[in-house]
């Protein structure tokens, strides 16, 4: 096991629960006799004036031992109806700003601390489960929370309510902005450059927070750095799952002497959704669909630009992506944007760089999962090739989301079987470190792309720096930062900056 590095959660003034894009999840050991106090201390640290900091990064603390009294007092957890899910999750889709890590912090505050739907230990395990599966982690947790309270239908309801507001808005943006962003006038190019810089800055903020919390030992720092270097140098779809597996193996070796057994009561879990047989069928369906679309896209529809090719790109990406929304960005960029060696977009590219990064800035200003970016891209691709925009939006959105959703429903029935396996818990440390490295790699690659397409490259770097400080240090509400970036981009165009 690597030695501890500085900047632990106890030393950092930002180790509090909140809704920042730099939020993350920390797993630490808390002694049973002080566990309740420690959780309260970390989950809601106060600002100097005594008020909880709503914008500080989200931290979830989980014990390796059962929650205090959890096994003896299951009655402390709320019984949830479909109306309860409808009431509370209708709100989540509209207030879920800040990216995947912030969503996790928001779910913790509402469904663990405020509404007592489940124990902190169970919530942390659901998050870890999402981290181990391909797909959007915060979205998978949103489905899992409803599932463990009201079964399959409850999970479908909670997950759908969390996703639809952002998906609808991004579809409208994609349908309305596709032609404008293909060859934008000067003033619009300035706004796009400002939005693009802000979008990358928000990803950088998330990378910083995750790096400090999940790569805080020598081993995890090295694993994360090597993963980032590999992802920057080789942009290949097969690389991401390979790195995840290697991270799993490395920390199983380095942490082999650690006791990471986990036990406890149900912690508010009332259902696992599907049975084991049905769960296995769902996983099998996912594998069959993946195999069929891959085969068709590489044989019958090879080199095509039609609907099946779009669906194959997004379904394949959703099936192999680990690490959440930020990690998917460089993969989508390489799949939907084709460039010449000098960095300019080719004529047959599905999406231009300008369209891609403008949409990235827009989706980060909206609530809900970052994967809603897919509906925007689908609109633009469909319009490019003369199809109805709604067809592209549905195929891209469904293609990117469905693998992760199918897998969380398929794996949940088996969750209680392997949640105590030490092999799984030791490997999770390495997989998290690789995920951080992939996000870090996306920051570097996207910075280069934004610099190349900007009409004022140097000024774009400055806008990105301002945006990073606003989000990461000043904790300004993300939509305000996005608006500010657009205004600075317009100012840069008007002032003819370099």
Tab-separated table of N, CA and C in Angstrom, residues 279-430:
chain	number	residue	atom	x	y	z
A	279	UNK	N	-32.295	-10.565	-13.954
A	279	UNK	CA	-31.096	-9.739	-14.055
A	279	UNK	C	-30.100	-10.317	-15.037
A	280	UNK	N	-29.924	-11.628	-15.004
A	280	UNK	CA	-29.031	-12.274	-15.953
A	280	UNK	C	-29.503	-12.124	-17.387
A	281	UNK	N	-30.819	-12.168	-17.592
A	281	UNK	CA	-31.374	-11.989	-18.935
A	281	UNK	C	-31.097	-10.575	-19.446
A	282	UNK	N	-31.263	-9.577	-18.577
A	282	UNK	CA	-31.003	-8.189	-18.973
A	282	UNK	C	-29.545	-8.021	-19.395
A	283	UNK	N	-28.626	-8.588	-18.634
A	283	UNK	CA	-27.207	-8.505	-18.993
A	283	UNK	C	-26.947	-9.203	-20.324
A	284	UNK	N	-27.599	-10.346	-20.543
A	284	UNK	CA	-27.436	-11.075	-21.802
A	284	UNK	C	-27.969	-10.268	-22.980
A	285	UNK	N	-29.110	-9.599	-22.793
A	285	UNK	CA	-29.674	-8.758	-23.856
A	285	UNK	C	-28.703	-7.644	-24.218
A	286	UNK	N	-28.109	-7.025	-23.205
A	286	UNK	CA	-27.118	-5.970	-23.469
A	286	UNK	C	-25.973	-6.502	-24.327
A	287	UNK	N	-25.449	-7.665	-23.978
A	287	UNK	CA	-24.337	-8.243	-24.728
A	287	UNK	C	-24.735	-8.575	-26.163
A	288	UNK	N	-25.946	-9.100	-26.347
A	288	UNK	CA	-26.412	-9.456	-27.688
A	288	UNK	C	-26.572	-8.207	-28.549
A	289	UNK	N	-27.218	-7.179	-28.000
A	289	UNK	CA	-27.400	-5.931	-28.754
A	289	UNK	C	-26.049	-5.339	-29.131
A	290	UNK	N	-25.111	-5.331	-28.194
A	290	UNK	CA	-23.778	-4.799	-28.476
A	290	UNK	C	-23.111	-5.576	-29.603
A	291	UNK	N	-23.178	-6.889	-29.547
A	291	UNK	CA	-22.545	-7.713	-30.579
A	291	UNK	C	-23.188	-7.490	-31.945
A	292	UNK	N	-24.514	-7.391	-31.986
A	292	UNK	CA	-25.223	-7.229	-33.256
A	292	UNK	C	-24.906	-5.884	-33.901
A	293	UNK	N	-24.976	-4.797	-33.126
A	293	UNK	CA	-24.738	-3.477	-33.722
A	293	UNK	C	-23.278	-3.324	-34.131
A	294	UNK	N	-22.356	-3.909	-33.368
A	294	UNK	CA	-20.948	-3.861	-33.760
A	294	UNK	C	-20.731	-4.612	-35.066
A	295	UNK	N	-21.340	-5.783	-35.197
A	295	UNK	CA	-21.170	-6.588	-36.410
A	295	UNK	C	-21.766	-5.887	-37.629
A	296	UNK	N	-22.976	-5.350	-37.485
A	296	UNK	CA	-23.623	-4.678	-38.613
A	296	UNK	C	-22.863	-3.425	-39.034
A	297	UNK	N	-22.404	-2.651	-38.049
A	297	UNK	CA	-21.709	-1.404	-38.369
A	297	UNK	C	-20.371	-1.652	-39.054
A	298	UNK	N	-19.814	-2.831	-38.866
A	298	UNK	CA	-18.506	-3.123	-39.447
A	298	UNK	C	-18.574	-4.027	-40.674
A	299	UNK	N	-19.783	-4.420	-41.066
A	299	UNK	CA	-19.939	-5.269	-42.255
A	299	UNK	C	-20.939	-4.651	-43.224
A	300	UNK	N	-22.216	-4.860	-42.967
A	300	UNK	CA	-23.266	-4.393	-43.879
A	300	UNK	C	-23.250	-2.882	-44.027
A	301	UNK	N	-23.059	-2.172	-42.913
A	301	UNK	CA	-23.118	-0.711	-42.940
A	301	UNK	C	-21.742	-0.085	-42.737
A	302	UNK	N	-20.710	-0.778	-43.161
A	302	UNK	CA	-19.353	-0.271	-42.998
A	302	UNK	C	-19.178	1.056	-43.723
A	303	UNK	N	-18.536	2.013	-43.072
A	303	UNK	CA	-18.279	3.352	-43.621
A	303	UNK	C	-19.565	4.112	-43.915
A	304	UNK	N	-20.668	3.716	-43.310
A	304	UNK	CA	-21.925	4.426	-43.520
A	304	UNK	C	-22.091	5.582	-42.551
A	305	UNK	N	-23.077	6.419	-42.850
A	305	UNK	CA	-23.370	7.576	-42.004
A	305	UNK	C	-24.844	7.606	-41.621
A	306	UNK	N	-25.492	6.437	-41.594
A	306	UNK	CA	-26.914	6.372	-41.310
A	306	UNK	C	-27.233	6.124	-39.852
A	307	UNK	N	-28.520	6.010	-39.536
A	307	UNK	CA	-28.963	5.862	-38.142
A	307	UNK	C	-28.320	4.709	-37.386
A	308	UNK	N	-28.115	3.545	-38.038
A	308	UNK	CA	-27.510	2.438	-37.305
A	308	UNK	C	-26.078	2.765	-36.910
A	309	UNK	N	-25.365	3.486	-37.774
A	309	UNK	CA	-23.997	3.874	-37.439
A	309	UNK	C	-23.963	4.829	-36.249
A	310	UNK	N	-24.923	5.764	-36.205
A	310	UNK	CA	-24.979	6.668	-35.046
A	310	UNK	C	-25.229	5.872	-33.773
A	311	UNK	N	-26.234	4.984	-33.832
A	311	UNK	CA	-26.581	4.209	-32.644
A	311	UNK	C	-25.403	3.355	-32.190
A	312	UNK	N	-24.683	2.767	-33.147
A	312	UNK	CA	-23.539	1.917	-32.793
A	312	UNK	C	-22.476	2.705	-32.039
A	313	UNK	N	-22.180	3.922	-32.483
A	313	UNK	CA	-21.158	4.739	-31.818
A	313	UNK	C	-21.545	5.024	-30.372
A	314	UNK	N	-22.783	5.450	-30.155
A	314	UNK	CA	-23.200	5.825	-28.804
A	314	UNK	C	-23.414	4.596	-27.916
A	315	UNK	N	-23.959	3.514	-28.466
A	315	UNK	CA	-24.164	2.307	-27.661
A	315	UNK	C	-22.822	1.679	-27.296
A	316	UNK	N	-21.901	1.658	-28.241
A	316	UNK	CA	-20.563	1.120	-27.949
A	316	UNK	C	-19.868	1.957	-26.877
A	317	UNK	N	-19.949	3.269	-27.009
A	317	UNK	CA	-19.318	4.146	-26.021
A	317	UNK	C	-19.943	3.959	-24.644
A	318	UNK	N	-21.276	3.896	-24.597
A	318	UNK	CA	-21.949	3.690	-23.321
A	318	UNK	C	-21.652	2.351	-22.693
A	319	UNK	N	-21.215	1.386	-23.510
A	319	UNK	CA	-20.936	0.035	-23.013
A	319	UNK	C	-19.522	-0.134	-22.476
A	320	UNK	N	-18.625	0.780	-22.802
A	320	UNK	CA	-17.227	0.603	-22.382
A	320	UNK	C	-16.706	1.753	-21.548
A	321	UNK	N	-17.531	2.775	-21.310
A	321	UNK	CA	-17.029	3.955	-20.622
A	321	UNK	C	-17.104	3.786	-19.116
A	322	UNK	N	-15.991	4.008	-18.455
A	322	UNK	CA	-15.926	4.004	-17.002
A	322	UNK	C	-15.486	5.391	-16.544
A	323	UNK	N	-15.953	5.798	-15.375
A	323	UNK	CA	-15.461	7.035	-14.792
A	323	UNK	C	-16.402	8.208	-14.905
A	324	UNK	N	-17.581	8.039	-15.480
A	324	UNK	CA	-18.558	9.119	-15.482
A	324	UNK	C	-18.507	9.999	-16.711
A	325	UNK	N	-19.243	11.124	-16.615
A	325	UNK	CA	-19.474	11.973	-17.770
A	325	UNK	C	-18.228	12.573	-18.386
A	326	UNK	N	-17.273	13.029	-17.549
A	326	UNK	CA	-16.103	13.687	-18.113
A	326	UNK	C	-15.258	12.742	-18.958
A	327	UNK	N	-15.221	11.474	-18.579
A	327	UNK	CA	-14.394	10.516	-19.314
A	327	UNK	C	-14.959	10.246	-20.703
A	328	UNK	N	-16.271	10.376	-20.871
A	328	UNK	CA	-16.884	10.074	-22.161
A	328	UNK	C	-16.560	11.131	-23.210
A	329	UNK	N	-16.182	12.329	-22.779
A	329	UNK	CA	-16.007	13.435	-23.718
A	329	UNK	C	-14.924	13.179	-24.762
A	330	UNK	N	-13.693	12.785	-24.374
A	330	UNK	CA	-12.693	12.545	-25.426
A	330	UNK	C	-13.058	11.395	-26.350
A	331	UNK	N	-13.791	10.399	-25.846
A	331	UNK	CA	-14.210	9.288	-26.697
A	331	UNK	C	-15.218	9.758	-27.737
A	332	UNK	N	-16.210	10.537	-27.305
A	332	UNK	CA	-17.192	11.063	-28.252
A	332	UNK	C	-16.534	12.015	-29.241
A	333	UNK	N	-15.615	12.827	-28.757
A	333	UNK	CA	-14.932	13.775	-29.635
A	333	UNK	C	-14.215	13.043	-30.763
A	334	UNK	N	-13.529	11.952	-30.438
A	334	UNK	CA	-12.798	11.215	-31.470
A	334	UNK	C	-13.730	10.475	-32.418
A	335	UNK	N	-14.944	10.144	-31.975
A	335	UNK	CA	-15.886	9.398	-32.808
A	335	UNK	C	-16.713	10.291	-33.726
A	336	UNK	N	-17.132	11.457	-33.250
A	336	UNK	CA	-18.075	12.271	-34.024
A	336	UNK	C	-17.417	13.449	-34.719
A	337	UNK	N	-16.174	13.778	-34.358
A	337	UNK	CA	-15.462	14.891	-34.991
A	337	UNK	C	-14.244	14.343	-35.724
A	338	UNK	N	-14.166	14.617	-37.023
A	338	UNK	CA	-13.031	14.196	-37.838
A	338	UNK	C	-12.269	15.432	-38.281
A	339	UNK	N	-10.951	15.425	-38.093
A	339	UNK	CA	-10.161	16.615	-38.410
A	339	UNK	C	-8.995	16.278	-39.331
A	340	UNK	N	-8.524	17.321	-40.023
A	340	UNK	CA	-7.286	17.217	-40.789
A	340	UNK	C	-6.098	17.330	-39.832
A	341	UNK	N	-4.885	17.015	-40.297
A	341	UNK	CA	-3.711	17.124	-39.414
A	341	UNK	C	-3.522	18.512	-38.801
A	342	UNK	N	-3.996	19.567	-39.487
A	342	UNK	CA	-3.835	20.919	-38.938
A	342	UNK	C	-4.909	21.276	-37.916
A	343	UNK	N	-5.820	20.333	-37.631
A	343	UNK	CA	-6.824	20.559	-36.599
A	343	UNK	C	-8.159	21.049	-37.101
A	344	UNK	N	-8.285	21.398	-38.389
A	344	UNK	CA	-9.565	21.861	-38.919
A	344	UNK	C	-10.480	20.670	-39.191
A	345	UNK	N	-11.788	20.913	-39.124
A	345	UNK	CA	-12.775	19.844	-39.279
A	345	UNK	C	-12.938	19.463	-40.745
A	346	UNK	N	-13.018	18.170	-41.038
A	346	UNK	CA	-13.216	17.703	-42.403
A	346	UNK	C	-14.669	17.906	-42.828
A	347	UNK	N	-14.901	17.839	-44.151
A	347	UNK	CA	-16.243	18.076	-44.675
A	347	UNK	C	-17.223	16.976	-44.274
A	348	UNK	N	-16.751	15.751	-44.120
A	348	UNK	CA	-17.656	14.648	-43.796
A	348	UNK	C	-17.740	14.365	-42.292
A	349	UNK	N	-17.186	15.237	-41.488
A	349	UNK	CA	-17.280	15.064	-40.035
A	349	UNK	C	-18.736	15.169	-39.598
A	350	UNK	N	-19.168	14.295	-38.710
A	350	UNK	CA	-20.552	14.332	-38.237
A	350	UNK	C	-20.850	15.636	-37.498
A	351	UNK	N	-19.897	16.106	-36.733
A	351	UNK	CA	-20.061	17.315	-35.917
A	351	UNK	C	-18.782	18.130	-36.035
A	352	UNK	N	-18.889	19.454	-36.090
A	352	UNK	CA	-17.694	20.287	-36.097
A	352	UNK	C	-17.196	20.490	-34.666
A	353	UNK	N	-15.931	20.881	-34.552
A	353	UNK	CA	-15.390	21.163	-33.218
A	353	UNK	C	-16.163	22.287	-32.542
A	354	UNK	N	-16.531	23.297	-33.347
A	354	UNK	CA	-17.276	24.421	-32.774
A	354	UNK	C	-18.600	23.953	-32.186
A	355	UNK	N	-19.304	23.113	-32.920
A	355	UNK	CA	-20.574	22.579	-32.426
A	355	UNK	C	-20.367	21.732	-31.173
A	356	UNK	N	-19.325	20.921	-31.178
A	356	UNK	CA	-19.068	20.029	-30.044
A	356	UNK	C	-18.819	20.828	-28.770
A	357	UNK	N	-17.922	21.779	-28.827
A	357	UNK	CA	-17.544	22.490	-27.608
A	357	UNK	C	-18.592	23.504	-27.171
A	358	UNK	N	-19.347	24.051	-28.111
A	358	UNK	CA	-20.458	24.918	-27.712
A	358	UNK	C	-21.506	24.117	-26.949
A	359	UNK	N	-21.798	22.913	-27.435
A	359	UNK	CA	-22.748	22.054	-26.729
A	359	UNK	C	-22.236	21.614	-25.377
A	360	UNK	N	-20.926	21.376	-25.282
A	360	UNK	CA	-20.335	21.001	-23.998
A	360	UNK	C	-20.530	22.113	-22.972
A	361	UNK	N	-20.307	23.357	-23.399
A	361	UNK	CA	-20.534	24.469	-22.477
A	361	UNK	C	-21.982	24.574	-22.060
A	362	UNK	N	-22.893	24.339	-23.011
A	362	UNK	CA	-24.323	24.448	-22.702
A	362	UNK	C	-24.773	23.365	-21.733
A	363	UNK	N	-24.359	22.121	-21.959
A	363	UNK	CA	-24.838	21.025	-21.111
A	363	UNK	C	-24.318	21.161	-19.688
A	364	UNK	N	-23.151	21.770	-19.518
A	364	UNK	CA	-22.618	21.936	-18.169
A	364	UNK	C	-23.306	23.072	-17.422
A	365	UNK	N	-24.077	23.883	-18.140
A	365	UNK	CA	-24.864	24.920	-17.475
A	365	UNK	C	-26.250	24.427	-17.100
A	366	UNK	N	-26.583	23.196	-17.488
A	366	UNK	CA	-27.924	22.661	-17.263
A	366	UNK	C	-27.910	21.606	-16.161
A	367	UNK	N	-29.055	21.371	-15.538
A	367	UNK	CA	-29.132	20.302	-14.540
A	367	UNK	C	-29.167	18.932	-15.203
A	368	UNK	N	-28.892	17.909	-14.413
A	368	UNK	CA	-28.991	16.547	-14.907
A	368	UNK	C	-27.666	15.980	-15.378
A	369	UNK	N	-27.676	14.752	-15.890
A	369	UNK	CA	-26.442	14.061	-16.278
A	369	UNK	C	-25.743	14.720	-17.461
A	370	UNK	N	-24.414	14.651	-17.456
A	370	UNK	CA	-23.628	15.152	-18.576
A	370	UNK	C	-23.887	14.330	-19.835
A	371	UNK	N	-24.338	13.087	-19.668
A	371	UNK	CA	-24.640	12.241	-20.825
A	371	UNK	C	-25.794	12.799	-21.664
A	372	UNK	N	-26.552	13.755	-21.149
A	372	UNK	CA	-27.587	14.405	-21.959
A	372	UNK	C	-26.988	15.144	-23.150
A	373	UNK	N	-25.688	15.350	-23.131
A	373	UNK	CA	-24.961	15.893	-24.279
A	373	UNK	C	-25.252	15.070	-25.531
A	374	UNK	N	-25.558	13.790	-25.359
A	374	UNK	CA	-25.797	12.899	-26.498
A	374	UNK	C	-27.004	13.328	-27.318
A	375	UNK	N	-28.062	13.829	-26.675
A	375	UNK	CA	-29.247	14.237	-27.437
A	375	UNK	C	-28.932	15.437	-28.322
A	376	UNK	N	-28.089	16.332	-27.843
A	376	UNK	CA	-27.633	17.480	-28.639
A	376	UNK	C	-26.828	17.005	-29.847
A	377	UNK	N	-25.863	16.125	-29.611
A	377	UNK	CA	-25.051	15.616	-30.718
A	377	UNK	C	-25.903	14.857	-31.724
A	378	UNK	N	-26.862	14.073	-31.232
A	378	UNK	CA	-27.735	13.332	-32.136
A	378	UNK	C	-28.526	14.239	-33.052
A	379	UNK	N	-29.019	15.349	-32.521
A	379	UNK	CA	-29.743	16.326	-33.352
A	379	UNK	C	-28.864	16.849	-34.477
A	380	UNK	N	-27.656	17.250	-34.129
A	380	UNK	CA	-26.754	17.832	-35.123
A	380	UNK	C	-26.372	16.804	-36.190
A	381	UNK	N	-26.105	15.575	-35.774
A	381	UNK	CA	-25.744	14.527	-36.736
A	381	UNK	C	-26.901	14.240	-37.686
A	382	UNK	N	-28.115	14.136	-37.154
A	382	UNK	CA	-29.278	13.851	-37.997
A	382	UNK	C	-29.513	14.965	-39.012
A	383	UNK	N	-29.432	16.201	-38.568
A	383	UNK	CA	-29.633	17.335	-39.474
A	383	UNK	C	-28.549	17.355	-40.548
A	384	UNK	N	-27.324	17.033	-40.171
A	384	UNK	CA	-26.204	17.002	-41.115
A	384	UNK	C	-26.490	16.061	-42.287
A	385	UNK	N	-27.113	14.898	-42.000
A	385	UNK	CA	-27.341	13.896	-43.036
A	385	UNK	C	-28.786	13.850	-43.519
A	386	UNK	N	-29.561	14.889	-43.222
A	386	UNK	CA	-30.888	15.026	-43.800
A	386	UNK	C	-31.984	14.211	-43.150
A	387	UNK	N	-31.813	13.831	-41.892
A	387	UNK	CA	-32.841	13.081	-41.161
A	387	UNK	C	-33.539	14.000	-40.158
A	388	UNK	N	-34.734	13.620	-39.680
A	388	UNK	CA	-35.403	14.412	-38.643
A	388	UNK	C	-34.537	14.480	-37.385
A	389	UNK	N	-34.448	15.665	-36.803
A	389	UNK	CA	-33.563	15.837	-35.648
A	389	UNK	C	-33.965	14.949	-34.476
A	390	UNK	N	-35.271	14.691	-34.333
A	390	UNK	CA	-35.725	13.903	-33.191
A	390	UNK	C	-35.220	12.458	-33.284
A	391	UNK	N	-35.053	11.940	-34.517
A	391	UNK	CA	-34.524	10.586	-34.694
A	391	UNK	C	-33.096	10.504	-34.167
A	392	UNK	N	-32.287	11.480	-34.525
A	392	UNK	CA	-30.913	11.493	-34.042
A	392	UNK	C	-30.834	11.644	-32.539
A	393	UNK	N	-31.681	12.515	-31.979
A	393	UNK	CA	-31.665	12.735	-30.530
A	393	UNK	C	-32.009	11.460	-29.773
A	394	UNK	N	-33.050	10.760	-30.221
A	394	UNK	CA	-33.492	9.547	-29.527
A	394	UNK	C	-32.445	8.438	-29.642
A	395	UNK	N	-31.906	8.222	-30.850
A	395	UNK	CA	-30.929	7.149	-31.035
A	395	UNK	C	-29.652	7.401	-30.236
A	396	UNK	N	-29.173	8.642	-30.266
A	396	UNK	CA	-27.938	8.955	-29.546
A	396	UNK	C	-28.143	8.892	-28.038
A	397	UNK	N	-29.246	9.483	-27.568
A	397	UNK	CA	-29.517	9.505	-26.126
A	397	UNK	C	-29.755	8.093	-25.595
A	398	UNK	N	-30.614	7.341	-26.279
A	398	UNK	CA	-30.898	5.972	-25.849
A	398	UNK	C	-29.651	5.102	-25.966
A	399	UNK	N	-28.883	5.300	-27.031
A	399	UNK	CA	-27.679	4.505	-27.220
A	399	UNK	C	-26.654	4.717	-26.122
A	400	UNK	N	-26.455	5.956	-25.692
A	400	UNK	CA	-25.440	6.235	-24.680
A	400	UNK	C	-25.884	5.838	-23.276
A	401	UNK	N	-27.161	6.050	-22.969
A	401	UNK	CA	-27.653	5.776	-21.619
A	401	UNK	C	-27.984	4.305	-21.372
A	402	UNK	N	-28.563	3.628	-22.366
A	402	UNK	CA	-29.167	2.318	-22.101
A	402	UNK	C	-28.195	1.252	-21.593
A	403	UNK	N	-26.929	1.186	-22.049
A	403	UNK	CA	-26.060	0.142	-21.489
A	403	UNK	C	-25.886	0.256	-19.977
A	404	UNK	N	-25.600	1.454	-19.489
A	404	UNK	CA	-25.412	1.635	-18.056
A	404	UNK	C	-26.664	1.353	-17.256
A	405	UNK	N	-27.823	1.750	-17.794
A	405	UNK	CA	-29.088	1.509	-17.095
A	405	UNK	C	-29.402	0.016	-17.071
A	406	UNK	N	-29.217	-0.665	-18.201
A	406	UNK	CA	-29.450	-2.111	-18.237
A	406	UNK	C	-28.533	-2.837	-17.253
A	407	UNK	N	-27.297	-2.399	-17.177
A	407	UNK	CA	-26.338	-3.082	-16.308
A	407	UNK	C	-26.649	-2.873	-14.830
A	408	UNK	N	-27.090	-1.676	-14.438
A	408	UNK	CA	-27.388	-1.468	-13.015
A	408	UNK	C	-28.586	-2.317	-12.598
A	409	UNK	N	-29.597	-2.427	-13.465
A	409	UNK	CA	-30.733	-3.300	-13.157
A	409	UNK	C	-30.320	-4.776	-13.173
A	410	UNK	N	-29.416	-5.132	-14.088
A	410	UNK	CA	-28.992	-6.519	-14.186
A	410	UNK	C	-28.090	-6.966	-13.050
A	411	UNK	N	-27.266	-6.056	-12.537
A	411	UNK	CA	-26.277	-6.418	-11.517
A	411	UNK	C	-26.829	-6.295	-10.103
A	412	UNK	N	-27.778	-5.397	-9.866
A	412	UNK	CA	-28.302	-5.199	-8.509
A	412	UNK	C	-28.751	-6.497	-7.823
A	413	UNK	N	-29.418	-7.427	-8.524
A	413	UNK	CA	-29.811	-8.670	-7.843
A	413	UNK	C	-28.631	-9.471	-7.293
A	414	UNK	N	-27.441	-9.280	-7.873
A	414	UNK	CA	-26.253	-10.008	-7.427
A	414	UNK	C	-25.411	-9.207	-6.432
A	415	UNK	N	-25.818	-7.973	-6.202
A	415	UNK	CA	-25.021	-7.046	-5.397
A	415	UNK	C	-24.717	-7.596	-4.004
A	416	UNK	N	-25.734	-8.109	-3.323
A	416	UNK	CA	-25.509	-8.587	-1.954
A	416	UNK	C	-24.608	-9.808	-1.895
A	417	UNK	N	-24.426	-10.460	-3.040
A	417	UNK	CA	-23.559	-11.632	-3.064
A	417	UNK	C	-22.082	-11.229	-3.033
A	418	UNK	N	-21.750	-10.149	-3.758
A	418	UNK	CA	-20.331	-9.818	-3.872
A	418	UNK	C	-19.919	-8.549	-3.135
A	419	UNK	N	-20.855	-7.878	-2.466
A	419	UNK	CA	-20.511	-6.613	-1.815
A	419	UNK	C	-19.490	-6.789	-0.693
A	420	UNK	N	-19.358	-7.977	-0.139
A	420	UNK	CA	-18.411	-8.216	0.949
A	420	UNK	C	-17.108	-8.845	0.473
A	421	UNK	N	-16.983	-9.109	-0.818
A	421	UNK	CA	-15.757	-9.716	-1.328
A	421	UNK	C	-14.589	-8.736	-1.187
A	422	UNK	N	-13.526	-9.174	-0.566
A	422	UNK	CA	-12.363	-8.301	-0.408
A	422	UNK	C	-11.697	-8.019	-1.757
A	423	UNK	N	-11.742	-8.966	-2.671
A	423	UNK	CA	-11.176	-8.755	-4.003
A	423	UNK	C	-11.814	-7.544	-4.668
A	424	UNK	N	-13.123	-7.454	-4.570
A	424	UNK	CA	-13.876	-6.341	-5.158
A	424	UNK	C	-13.517	-5.017	-4.489
A	425	UNK	N	-13.459	-5.000	-3.170
A	425	UNK	CA	-13.241	-3.755	-2.446
A	425	UNK	C	-11.810	-3.247	-2.599
A	426	UNK	N	-10.839	-4.152	-2.664
A	426	UNK	CA	-9.458	-3.729	-2.886
A	426	UNK	C	-9.265	-3.185	-4.297
A	427	UNK	N	-9.878	-3.850	-5.269
A	427	UNK	CA	-9.728	-3.408	-6.651
A	427	UNK	C	-10.403	-2.095	-6.949
A	428	UNK	N	-11.432	-1.751	-6.169
A	428	UNK	CA	-12.158	-0.504	-6.394
A	428	UNK	C	-11.239	0.706	-6.281
A	429	UNK	N	-10.262	0.654	-5.383
A	429	UNK	CA	-9.316	1.757	-5.213
A	429	UNK	C	-8.562	2.033	-6.508
A	430	UNK	N	-8.076	1.000	-7.153
A	430	UNK	CA	-7.344	1.172	-8.402
A	430	UNK	C	-8.223	1.614	-9.550
